[in-house]
């Protein structure tokens, strides 16, 4: 049997993958019970490990559960990389590792033999910080870039207006993070520092913008950041503007984007924003998004 299983999947797909390996794990509990196993989850969505485990273990009998609890660990990780593919089902993927892969310990394999793996405590905190820093301006670039007609992140980043919005959103996010989490300004700067000379060449906007229902939701990279700002007395005016761009994202091949556009058409923008970001229609963030959405004008 193997030592490590890695789910490098979107959150919803992990449940299906776990169903596929569930019977294999049950068989291992009876046929190879002494061998240890580490399962790693590779997705940006945070605080999902207990949910994944519960979904799988409800099918285990008492003996199998006893084996699992003593021989298997299911751990989260933070992936810091650039990737590109035509679709989520594409068999061709180009990717570029940026920084080490962070893993929540302990695990049942020797991390030290892999120079690009790093055990990290407080992984949930760092995962929030990663989503609110790395992923936040990335999403801003994608939604604003799509609105202005760009195809790749590299192209959109060269637009001074988009770059200014990205930087402003990151500034708002960093100030809120420093108030919310036990991390110093210096350590935050080290954590979010990109390698010198790195470029997101030919990274498709449609990949980064994929599934705006998730990426605009209450706890994710834009709305989650905006709520954190309000909690700490910071006005998230740039984040709110970025979310408005996200609500306007109407890529035909993105089913979740089309779901949002259908809701806007049938129920109105205020209702749609409320449902997507998970806040009441009268909330200041919702009203701010609606206002900015109505101010959007397609570039000539």
PDB file of C-alpha atoms in Angstrom:
ATOM      1  CA  UNK A   1       0.000   0.000   0.000  1.00  0.00           C
ATOM      2  CA  UNK A   2       1.023   3.608  -0.545  1.00  0.00           C
ATOM      3  CA  UNK A   3       2.339   5.978   2.119  1.00  0.00           C
ATOM      4  CA  UNK A   4       0.632   9.180   0.941  1.00  0.00           C
ATOM      5  CA  UNK A   5      -2.576  10.056  -0.903  1.00  0.00           C
ATOM      6  CA  UNK A   6      -2.972  13.626  -2.174  1.00  0.00           C
ATOM      7  CA  UNK A   7      -6.269  15.144  -3.297  1.00  0.00           C
ATOM      8  CA  UNK A   8      -5.302  17.887  -5.761  1.00  0.00           C
ATOM      9  CA  UNK A   9      -8.909  18.740  -6.549  1.00  0.00           C
ATOM     10  CA  UNK A  10     -11.593  21.392  -6.260  1.00  0.00           C
ATOM     11  CA  UNK A  11     -13.499  21.156  -2.937  1.00  0.00           C
ATOM     12  CA  UNK A  12     -16.673  19.536  -4.292  1.00  0.00           C
ATOM     13  CA  UNK A  13     -14.667  16.939  -6.223  1.00  0.00           C
ATOM     14  CA  UNK A  14     -12.896  15.711  -3.084  1.00  0.00           C
ATOM     15  CA  UNK A  15     -16.106  14.122  -1.805  1.00  0.00           C
ATOM     16  CA  UNK A  16     -16.374  12.062  -4.997  1.00  0.00           C
ATOM     17  CA  UNK A  17     -12.704  11.096  -4.818  1.00  0.00           C
ATOM     18  CA  UNK A  18     -13.085   9.987  -1.212  1.00  0.00           C
ATOM     19  CA  UNK A  19     -15.982   7.763  -2.211  1.00  0.00           C
ATOM     20  CA  UNK A  20     -13.706   6.203  -4.829  1.00  0.00           C
ATOM     21  CA  UNK A  21     -10.980   5.306  -2.301  1.00  0.00           C
ATOM     22  CA  UNK A  22     -13.264   4.485   0.639  1.00  0.00           C
ATOM     23  CA  UNK A  23     -13.498   0.776  -0.208  1.00  0.00           C
ATOM     24  CA  UNK A  24      -9.741   0.634  -0.756  1.00  0.00           C
ATOM     25  CA  UNK A  25      -9.143   2.048   2.726  1.00  0.00           C
ATOM     26  CA  UNK A  26     -11.612  -0.401   4.257  1.00  0.00           C
ATOM     27  CA  UNK A  27      -9.773  -3.257   2.516  1.00  0.00           C
ATOM     28  CA  UNK A  28      -6.432  -1.928   3.776  1.00  0.00           C
ATOM     29  CA  UNK A  29      -7.773  -1.915   7.346  1.00  0.00           C
ATOM     30  CA  UNK A  30      -8.195  -5.696   7.094  1.00  0.00           C
ATOM     31  CA  UNK A  31      -5.332  -6.715   4.806  1.00  0.00           C
ATOM     32  CA  UNK A  32      -2.494  -4.304   5.700  1.00  0.00           C
ATOM     33  CA  UNK A  33      -3.437  -2.788   9.072  1.00  0.00           C
ATOM     34  CA  UNK A  34       0.086  -1.970  10.324  1.00  0.00           C
ATOM     35  CA  UNK A  35       1.119   0.351   7.472  1.00  0.00           C
ATOM     36  CA  UNK A  36       0.639   4.054   8.198  1.00  0.00           C
ATOM     37  CA  UNK A  37      -1.043   6.399   5.743  1.00  0.00           C
ATOM     38  CA  UNK A  38      -1.123  10.189   5.290  1.00  0.00           C
ATOM     39  CA  UNK A  39      -3.924  11.798   3.277  1.00  0.00           C
ATOM     40  CA  UNK A  40      -3.405  15.394   2.121  1.00  0.00           C
ATOM     41  CA  UNK A  41      -6.066  17.802   0.890  1.00  0.00           C
ATOM     42  CA  UNK A  42      -4.961  20.297  -1.760  1.00  0.00           C
ATOM     43  CA  UNK A  43      -7.643  22.974  -2.029  1.00  0.00           C
ATOM     44  CA  UNK A  44      -7.883  26.637  -1.058  1.00  0.00           C
ATOM     45  CA  UNK A  45     -11.110  26.088   0.867  1.00  0.00           C
ATOM     46  CA  UNK A  46     -10.350  26.221   4.578  1.00  0.00           C
ATOM     47  CA  UNK A  47     -11.625  24.192   7.567  1.00  0.00           C
ATOM     48  CA  UNK A  48     -12.819  21.276   5.446  1.00  0.00           C
ATOM     49  CA  UNK A  49     -10.774  18.363   6.814  1.00  0.00           C
ATOM     50  CA  UNK A  50     -13.239  17.341   9.538  1.00  0.00           C
ATOM     51  CA  UNK A  51     -16.090  17.535   7.016  1.00  0.00           C
ATOM     52  CA  UNK A  52     -14.238  15.322   4.529  1.00  0.00           C
ATOM     53  CA  UNK A  53     -13.366  12.804   7.241  1.00  0.00           C
ATOM     54  CA  UNK A  54     -16.912  12.661   8.580  1.00  0.00           C
ATOM     55  CA  UNK A  55     -18.208  12.069   5.062  1.00  0.00           C
ATOM     56  CA  UNK A  56     -15.886   9.066   4.648  1.00  0.00           C
ATOM     57  CA  UNK A  57     -15.913   7.543   8.119  1.00  0.00           C
ATOM     58  CA  UNK A  58     -19.691   7.228   8.357  1.00  0.00           C
ATOM     59  CA  UNK A  59     -19.311   4.144   6.144  1.00  0.00           C
ATOM     60  CA  UNK A  60     -16.685   2.477   8.376  1.00  0.00           C
ATOM     61  CA  UNK A  61     -17.583  -0.212  10.893  1.00  0.00           C
ATOM     62  CA  UNK A  62     -16.220  -0.146  14.446  1.00  0.00           C
ATOM     63  CA  UNK A  63     -13.106  -2.193  13.661  1.00  0.00           C
ATOM     64  CA  UNK A  64     -12.274  -0.118  10.582  1.00  0.00           C
ATOM     65  CA  UNK A  65     -12.780   3.114  12.497  1.00  0.00           C
ATOM     66  CA  UNK A  66     -10.440   1.879  15.237  1.00  0.00           C
ATOM     67  CA  UNK A  67      -7.795   1.137  12.571  1.00  0.00           C
ATOM     68  CA  UNK A  68      -8.246   4.517  10.887  1.00  0.00           C
ATOM     69  CA  UNK A  69      -7.861   6.512  14.089  1.00  0.00           C
ATOM     70  CA  UNK A  70      -4.542   4.804  14.872  1.00  0.00           C
ATOM     71  CA  UNK A  71      -2.980   4.491  11.443  1.00  0.00           C
ATOM     72  CA  UNK A  72      -4.250   7.298   9.208  1.00  0.00           C
ATOM     73  CA  UNK A  73      -3.943  11.091   9.388  1.00  0.00           C
ATOM     74  CA  UNK A  74      -5.875  13.468   7.142  1.00  0.00           C
ATOM     75  CA  UNK A  75      -4.060  16.796   6.827  1.00  0.00           C
ATOM     76  CA  UNK A  76      -4.587  20.120   5.117  1.00  0.00           C
ATOM     77  CA  UNK A  77      -1.969  21.940   3.086  1.00  0.00           C
ATOM     78  CA  UNK A  78      -1.339  25.302   1.455  1.00  0.00           C
ATOM     79  CA  UNK A  79      -0.370  25.262  -2.210  1.00  0.00           C
ATOM     80  CA  UNK A  80       1.527  28.299  -3.447  1.00  0.00           C
ATOM     81  CA  UNK A  81       1.815  27.917  -7.179  1.00  0.00           C
ATOM     82  CA  UNK A  82       0.682  29.246 -10.533  1.00  0.00           C
ATOM     83  CA  UNK A  83      -1.294  26.898 -12.775  1.00  0.00           C
ATOM     84  CA  UNK A  84      -3.128  27.063 -16.051  1.00  0.00           C
ATOM     85  CA  UNK A  85      -5.494  24.792 -17.976  1.00  0.00           C
ATOM     86  CA  UNK A  86      -8.208  25.239 -20.560  1.00  0.00           C
ATOM     87  CA  UNK A  87     -10.824  23.720 -18.221  1.00  0.00           C
ATOM     88  CA  UNK A  88     -11.100  21.887 -14.895  1.00  0.00           C
ATOM     89  CA  UNK A  89     -11.279  18.583 -16.809  1.00  0.00           C
ATOM     90  CA  UNK A  90      -8.336  19.276 -19.115  1.00  0.00           C
ATOM     91  CA  UNK A  91      -5.684  16.564 -19.377  1.00  0.00           C
ATOM     92  CA  UNK A  92      -3.012  19.192 -20.042  1.00  0.00           C
ATOM     93  CA  UNK A  93      -1.896  21.406 -17.178  1.00  0.00           C
ATOM     94  CA  UNK A  94       0.998  23.822 -16.979  1.00  0.00           C
ATOM     95  CA  UNK A  95       2.095  24.800 -13.492  1.00  0.00           C
ATOM     96  CA  UNK A  96       4.915  26.621 -11.744  1.00  0.00           C
ATOM     97  CA  UNK A  97       5.815  26.107  -8.072  1.00  0.00           C
ATOM     98  CA  UNK A  98       6.403  29.434  -6.346  1.00  0.00           C
ATOM     99  CA  UNK A  99       7.149  28.596  -2.736  1.00  0.00           C
ATOM    100  CA  UNK A 100       7.267  25.532  -0.491  1.00  0.00           C
ATOM    101  CA  UNK A 101       4.195  23.371   0.034  1.00  0.00           C
ATOM    102  CA  UNK A 102       2.992  23.939   3.606  1.00  0.00           C
ATOM    103  CA  UNK A 103       1.551  20.922   5.435  1.00  0.00           C
ATOM    104  CA  UNK A 104      -0.201  20.639   8.779  1.00  0.00           C
ATOM    105  CA  UNK A 105       1.632  18.130  10.973  1.00  0.00           C
ATOM    106  CA  UNK A 106       2.116  15.558  12.253  1.00  0.00           C
ATOM    107  CA  UNK A 107       2.291  13.213   9.261  1.00  0.00           C
ATOM    108  CA  UNK A 108       3.343   9.587   8.746  1.00  0.00           C
ATOM    109  CA  UNK A 109       6.143  10.192   6.238  1.00  0.00           C
ATOM    110  CA  UNK A 110       9.538  11.890   6.317  1.00  0.00           C
ATOM    111  CA  UNK A 111       8.948  15.441   5.111  1.00  0.00           C
ATOM    112  CA  UNK A 112      12.677  16.212   5.415  1.00  0.00           C
ATOM    113  CA  UNK A 113      13.567  14.198   2.288  1.00  0.00           C
ATOM    114  CA  UNK A 114      11.536  16.650   0.182  1.00  0.00           C
ATOM    115  CA  UNK A 115      13.165  20.123   0.138  1.00  0.00           C
ATOM    116  CA  UNK A 116       9.960  21.698  -1.200  1.00  0.00           C
ATOM    117  CA  UNK A 117       7.721  20.443   1.653  1.00  0.00           C
ATOM    118  CA  UNK A 118       7.426  22.267   4.975  1.00  0.00           C
ATOM    119  CA  UNK A 119       5.479  21.395   8.115  1.00  0.00           C
ATOM    120  CA  UNK A 120       3.653  24.405   9.515  1.00  0.00           C
ATOM    121  CA  UNK A 121       1.649  24.959  12.700  1.00  0.00           C
ATOM    122  CA  UNK A 122      -1.432  27.188  12.710  1.00  0.00           C
ATOM    123  CA  UNK A 123      -2.151  26.133   9.136  1.00  0.00           C
ATOM    124  CA  UNK A 124      -5.781  27.313   9.249  1.00  0.00           C
ATOM    125  CA  UNK A 125      -4.641  30.813  10.188  1.00  0.00           C
ATOM    126  CA  UNK A 126      -2.028  30.890   7.426  1.00  0.00           C
ATOM    127  CA  UNK A 127      -4.553  29.503   4.953  1.00  0.00           C
ATOM    128  CA  UNK A 128      -6.904  32.390   5.740  1.00  0.00           C
ATOM    129  CA  UNK A 129      -4.012  34.798   5.330  1.00  0.00           C
ATOM    130  CA  UNK A 130      -3.024  33.162   2.050  1.00  0.00           C
ATOM    131  CA  UNK A 131      -6.563  33.427   0.642  1.00  0.00           C
ATOM    132  CA  UNK A 132      -6.887  37.034   1.816  1.00  0.00           C
ATOM    133  CA  UNK A 133      -3.496  38.030   0.359  1.00  0.00           C
ATOM    134  CA  UNK A 134      -2.275  35.837  -2.529  1.00  0.00           C
ATOM    135  CA  UNK A 135      -5.759  34.972  -3.786  1.00  0.00           C
ATOM    136  CA  UNK A 136      -7.410  38.337  -3.166  1.00  0.00           C
ATOM    137  CA  UNK A 137      -5.501  40.514  -5.669  1.00  0.00           C
ATOM    138  CA  UNK A 138      -5.385  37.550  -8.068  1.00  0.00           C
ATOM    139  CA  UNK A 139      -9.202  37.468  -8.114  1.00  0.00           C
ATOM    140  CA  UNK A 140      -9.378  41.272  -8.380  1.00  0.00           C
ATOM    141  CA  UNK A 141      -7.138  41.114 -11.442  1.00  0.00           C
ATOM    142  CA  UNK A 142      -9.239  38.374 -13.017  1.00  0.00           C
ATOM    143  CA  UNK A 143     -12.662  39.993 -12.595  1.00  0.00           C
ATOM    144  CA  UNK A 144     -11.542  43.526 -13.459  1.00  0.00           C
ATOM    145  CA  UNK A 145      -9.400  42.184 -16.301  1.00  0.00           C
ATOM    146  CA  UNK A 146     -12.293  40.220 -17.774  1.00  0.00           C
ATOM    147  CA  UNK A 147     -14.507  43.306 -17.629  1.00  0.00           C
ATOM    148  CA  UNK A 148     -11.908  45.276 -19.574  1.00  0.00           C
ATOM    149  CA  UNK A 149     -11.521  42.564 -22.200  1.00  0.00           C
ATOM    150  CA  UNK A 150      -8.187  40.965 -21.272  1.00  0.00           C
ATOM    151  CA  UNK A 151      -7.580  37.231 -21.699  1.00  0.00           C
ATOM    152  CA  UNK A 152      -4.667  36.600 -19.336  1.00  0.00           C
ATOM    153  CA  UNK A 153      -3.613  37.737 -15.885  1.00  0.00           C
ATOM    154  CA  UNK A 154      -0.316  38.972 -17.318  1.00  0.00           C
ATOM    155  CA  UNK A 155      -2.139  41.307 -19.712  1.00  0.00           C
ATOM    156  CA  UNK A 156      -4.507  42.611 -17.050  1.00  0.00           C
ATOM    157  CA  UNK A 157      -1.682  43.347 -14.602  1.00  0.00           C
ATOM    158  CA  UNK A 158      -0.143  45.719 -17.110  1.00  0.00           C
ATOM    159  CA  UNK A 159      -3.259  47.895 -16.946  1.00  0.00           C
ATOM    160  CA  UNK A 160      -2.456  50.717 -14.508  1.00  0.00           C
ATOM    161  CA  UNK A 161      -6.056  51.039 -13.318  1.00  0.00           C
ATOM    162  CA  UNK A 162      -6.314  47.332 -12.536  1.00  0.00           C
ATOM    163  CA  UNK A 163      -2.895  47.266 -10.858  1.00  0.00           C
ATOM    164  CA  UNK A 164      -3.926  50.206  -8.691  1.00  0.00           C
ATOM    165  CA  UNK A 165      -7.114  48.397  -7.643  1.00  0.00           C
ATOM    166  CA  UNK A 166      -5.173  45.206  -6.856  1.00  0.00           C
ATOM    167  CA  UNK A 167      -2.705  47.089  -4.668  1.00  0.00           C
ATOM    168  CA  UNK A 168      -5.471  49.004  -2.901  1.00  0.00           C
ATOM    169  CA  UNK A 169      -7.394  45.808  -2.117  1.00  0.00           C
ATOM    170  CA  UNK A 170      -4.247  44.149  -0.778  1.00  0.00           C
ATOM    171  CA  UNK A 171      -3.546  47.174   1.432  1.00  0.00           C
ATOM    172  CA  UNK A 172      -7.045  46.992   2.921  1.00  0.00           C
ATOM    173  CA  UNK A 173      -6.639  43.247   3.443  1.00  0.00           C
ATOM    174  CA  UNK A 174      -3.232  43.495   5.118  1.00  0.00           C
ATOM    175  CA  UNK A 175      -4.370  46.118   7.616  1.00  0.00           C
ATOM    176  CA  UNK A 176      -7.342  43.958   8.617  1.00  0.00           C
ATOM    177  CA  UNK A 177      -5.188  40.814   8.847  1.00  0.00           C
ATOM    178  CA  UNK A 178      -2.720  42.525  11.187  1.00  0.00           C
ATOM    179  CA  UNK A 179      -5.602  43.380  13.521  1.00  0.00           C
ATOM    180  CA  UNK A 180      -7.282  39.978  13.294  1.00  0.00           C
ATOM    181  CA  UNK A 181      -4.411  37.476  13.462  1.00  0.00           C
ATOM    182  CA  UNK A 182      -1.396  37.104  15.798  1.00  0.00           C
ATOM    183  CA  UNK A 183       1.178  37.909  13.115  1.00  0.00           C
ATOM    184  CA  UNK A 184       3.626  40.798  12.881  1.00  0.00           C
ATOM    185  CA  UNK A 185       3.868  43.112   9.901  1.00  0.00           C
ATOM    186  CA  UNK A 186       7.346  41.732   9.156  1.00  0.00           C
ATOM    187  CA  UNK A 187       6.220  38.079   9.231  1.00  0.00           C
ATOM    188  CA  UNK A 188       3.197  38.904   7.104  1.00  0.00           C
ATOM    189  CA  UNK A 189       5.464  40.540   4.531  1.00  0.00           C
ATOM    190  CA  UNK A 190       7.699  37.451   4.475  1.00  0.00           C
ATOM    191  CA  UNK A 191       4.732  35.105   4.083  1.00  0.00           C
ATOM    192  CA  UNK A 192       3.193  36.938   1.133  1.00  0.00           C
ATOM    193  CA  UNK A 193       6.462  37.868  -0.604  1.00  0.00           C
ATOM    194  CA  UNK A 194       6.577  36.547  -4.168  1.00  0.00           C
ATOM    195  CA  UNK A 195       9.822  35.198  -5.673  1.00  0.00           C
ATOM    196  CA  UNK A 196      11.801  37.812  -7.569  1.00  0.00           C
ATOM    197  CA  UNK A 197      11.259  37.799 -11.301  1.00  0.00           C
ATOM    198  CA  UNK A 198       8.061  35.736 -11.152  1.00  0.00           C
ATOM    199  CA  UNK A 199       5.490  36.394 -13.878  1.00  0.00           C
ATOM    200  CA  UNK A 200       2.016  34.889 -14.390  1.00  0.00           C
ATOM    201  CA  UNK A 201       2.671  34.460 -18.107  1.00  0.00           C
ATOM    202  CA  UNK A 202      -0.304  33.160 -20.072  1.00  0.00           C
ATOM    203  CA  UNK A 203      -2.356  32.394 -16.966  1.00  0.00           C
ATOM    204  CA  UNK A 204      -5.909  32.493 -18.243  1.00  0.00           C
ATOM    205  CA  UNK A 205      -8.314  34.892 -16.560  1.00  0.00           C
ATOM    206  CA  UNK A 206     -11.097  32.332 -16.931  1.00  0.00           C
ATOM    207  CA  UNK A 207      -9.151  29.893 -14.723  1.00  0.00           C
ATOM    208  CA  UNK A 208      -8.510  32.415 -11.970  1.00  0.00           C
ATOM    209  CA  UNK A 209     -12.082  33.761 -12.106  1.00  0.00           C
ATOM    210  CA  UNK A 210     -13.664  30.294 -12.200  1.00  0.00           C
ATOM    211  CA  UNK A 211     -16.677  29.784  -9.904  1.00  0.00           C
ATOM    212  CA  UNK A 212     -17.517  33.300  -8.714  1.00  0.00           C
ATOM    213  CA  UNK A 213     -20.234  31.847  -6.466  1.00  0.00           C
ATOM    214  CA  UNK A 214     -17.497  30.425  -4.238  1.00  0.00           C
ATOM    215  CA  UNK A 215     -14.923  33.175  -4.696  1.00  0.00           C
ATOM    216  CA  UNK A 216     -17.364  35.985  -3.875  1.00  0.00           C
ATOM    217  CA  UNK A 217     -18.918  34.180  -0.913  1.00  0.00           C
ATOM    218  CA  UNK A 218     -18.951  35.387   2.666  1.00  0.00           C
ATOM    219  CA  UNK A 219     -15.778  33.695   3.925  1.00  0.00           C
ATOM    220  CA  UNK A 220     -13.680  33.788   0.772  1.00  0.00           C
ATOM    221  CA  UNK A 221     -11.055  36.088  -0.738  1.00  0.00           C
ATOM    222  CA  UNK A 222     -13.075  39.254  -1.415  1.00  0.00           C
ATOM    223  CA  UNK A 223     -16.209  39.362   0.757  1.00  0.00           C
ATOM    224  CA  UNK A 224     -14.380  37.670   3.626  1.00  0.00           C
ATOM    225  CA  UNK A 225     -11.731  40.362   3.406  1.00  0.00           C
ATOM    226  CA  UNK A 226     -14.338  43.129   3.297  1.00  0.00           C
ATOM    227  CA  UNK A 227     -16.069  41.777   6.413  1.00  0.00           C
ATOM    228  CA  UNK A 228     -12.731  41.562   8.224  1.00  0.00           C
ATOM    229  CA  UNK A 229     -12.063  45.189   7.336  1.00  0.00           C
ATOM    230  CA  UNK A 230     -15.425  46.351   8.694  1.00  0.00           C
ATOM    231  CA  UNK A 231     -14.858  44.333  11.879  1.00  0.00           C
ATOM    232  CA  UNK A 232     -11.685  46.340  12.505  1.00  0.00           C
ATOM    233  CA  UNK A 233     -12.934  49.753  11.415  1.00  0.00           C
ATOM    234  CA  UNK A 234     -11.338  49.761   7.948  1.00  0.00           C
ATOM    235  CA  UNK A 235     -13.427  50.936   4.990  1.00  0.00           C
ATOM    236  CA  UNK A 236     -13.220  48.218   2.261  1.00  0.00           C
ATOM    237  CA  UNK A 237     -14.161  50.515  -0.618  1.00  0.00           C
ATOM    238  CA  UNK A 238     -11.738  48.908  -3.075  1.00  0.00           C
ATOM    239  CA  UNK A 239     -12.701  45.355  -2.133  1.00  0.00           C
ATOM    240  CA  UNK A 240     -16.347  46.284  -2.629  1.00  0.00           C
ATOM    241  CA  UNK A 241     -15.550  47.642  -6.087  1.00  0.00           C
ATOM    242  CA  UNK A 242     -13.718  44.417  -6.926  1.00  0.00           C
ATOM    243  CA  UNK A 243     -16.730  42.326  -5.848  1.00  0.00           C
ATOM    244  CA  UNK A 244     -18.897  44.391  -8.215  1.00  0.00           C
ATOM    245  CA  UNK A 245     -16.599  43.345 -11.066  1.00  0.00           C
ATOM    246  CA  UNK A 246     -17.068  39.756  -9.911  1.00  0.00           C
ATOM    247  CA  UNK A 247     -20.848  40.087 -10.025  1.00  0.00           C
ATOM    248  CA  UNK A 248     -20.520  41.281 -13.641  1.00  0.00           C
ATOM    249  CA  UNK A 249     -18.417  38.267 -14.649  1.00  0.00           C
ATOM    250  CA  UNK A 250     -20.486  36.580 -17.368  1.00  0.00           C
ATOM    251  CA  UNK A 251     -18.093  34.087 -18.985  1.00  0.00           C
ATOM    252  CA  UNK A 252     -20.337  31.736 -21.074  1.00  0.00           C
ATOM    253  CA  UNK A 253     -18.304  28.604 -20.230  1.00  0.00           C
ATOM    254  CA  UNK A 254     -18.518  29.184 -16.454  1.00  0.00           C
ATOM    255  CA  UNK A 255     -21.729  27.608 -15.123  1.00  0.00           C
ATOM    256  CA  UNK A 256     -21.532  29.453 -11.807  1.00  0.00           C
ATOM    257  CA  UNK A 257     -21.056  32.785 -13.578  1.00  0.00           C
ATOM    258  CA  UNK A 258     -24.108  32.073 -15.716  1.00  0.00           C
ATOM    259  CA  UNK A 259     -26.063  31.139 -12.579  1.00  0.00           C
ATOM    260  CA  UNK A 260     -25.289  34.575 -11.143  1.00  0.00           C
ATOM    261  CA  UNK A 261     -26.245  36.365 -14.364  1.00  0.00           C
ATOM    262  CA  UNK A 262     -29.555  34.479 -14.520  1.00  0.00           C
ATOM    263  CA  UNK A 263     -30.286  35.466 -10.927  1.00  0.00           C
ATOM    264  CA  UNK A 264     -29.495  39.127 -11.681  1.00  0.00           C
ATOM    265  CA  UNK A 265     -31.786  39.022 -14.712  1.00  0.00           C
ATOM    266  CA  UNK A 266     -34.680  37.365 -12.878  1.00  0.00           C
ATOM    267  CA  UNK A 267     -34.390  38.756  -9.328  1.00  0.00           C
ATOM    268  CA  UNK A 268     -32.387  41.961  -9.659  1.00  0.00           C
ATOM    269  CA  UNK A 269     -28.854  42.912  -8.674  1.00  0.00           C
ATOM    270  CA  UNK A 270     -29.564  43.606  -4.996  1.00  0.00           C
ATOM    271  CA  UNK A 271     -31.124  40.167  -4.473  1.00  0.00           C
ATOM    272  CA  UNK A 272     -28.340  38.461  -6.426  1.00  0.00           C
ATOM    273  CA  UNK A 273     -25.539  40.170  -4.504  1.00  0.00           C
ATOM    274  CA  UNK A 274     -27.176  39.270  -1.206  1.00  0.00           C
ATOM    275  CA  UNK A 275     -27.432  35.596  -2.162  1.00  0.00           C
ATOM    276  CA  UNK A 276     -23.912  35.332  -3.554  1.00  0.00           C
ATOM    277  CA  UNK A 277     -22.056  37.096  -0.731  1.00  0.00           C
ATOM    278  CA  UNK A 278     -24.302  35.681   1.989  1.00  0.00           C
ATOM    279  CA  UNK A 279     -25.325  38.988   3.578  1.00  0.00           C
ATOM    280  CA  UNK A 280     -28.714  40.751   3.942  1.00  0.00           C
ATOM    281  CA  UNK A 281     -29.732  43.160   1.185  1.00  0.00           C
ATOM    282  CA  UNK A 282     -29.615  46.084   3.631  1.00  0.00           C
ATOM    283  CA  UNK A 283     -25.996  45.333   4.652  1.00  0.00           C
ATOM    284  CA  UNK A 284     -23.532  48.132   3.844  1.00  0.00           C
ATOM    285  CA  UNK A 285     -21.329  45.769   1.836  1.00  0.00           C
ATOM    286  CA  UNK A 286     -24.252  44.612  -0.314  1.00  0.00           C
ATOM    287  CA  UNK A 287     -25.409  48.173  -0.913  1.00  0.00           C
ATOM    288  CA  UNK A 288     -21.869  49.223  -1.802  1.00  0.00           C
ATOM    289  CA  UNK A 289     -21.503  46.372  -4.297  1.00  0.00           C
ATOM    290  CA  UNK A 290     -24.855  47.226  -5.888  1.00  0.00           C
ATOM    291  CA  UNK A 291     -23.853  50.879  -6.247  1.00  0.00           C
ATOM    292  CA  UNK A 292     -20.489  50.011  -7.835  1.00  0.00           C
ATOM    293  CA  UNK A 293     -22.104  47.434 -10.118  1.00  0.00           C
ATOM    294  CA  UNK A 294     -24.525  50.016 -11.434  1.00  0.00           C
ATOM    295  CA  UNK A 295     -21.609  52.397 -12.059  1.00  0.00           C
ATOM    296  CA  UNK A 296     -19.723  49.900 -14.219  1.00  0.00           C
ATOM    297  CA  UNK A 297     -19.379  50.888 -17.856  1.00  0.00           C
ATOM    298  CA  UNK A 298     -17.886  48.691 -20.520  1.00  0.00           C
ATOM    299  CA  UNK A 299     -14.647  50.193 -21.904  1.00  0.00           C
ATOM    300  CA  UNK A 300     -14.911  51.522 -25.430  1.00  0.00           C
TER     301      UNK A 300
END
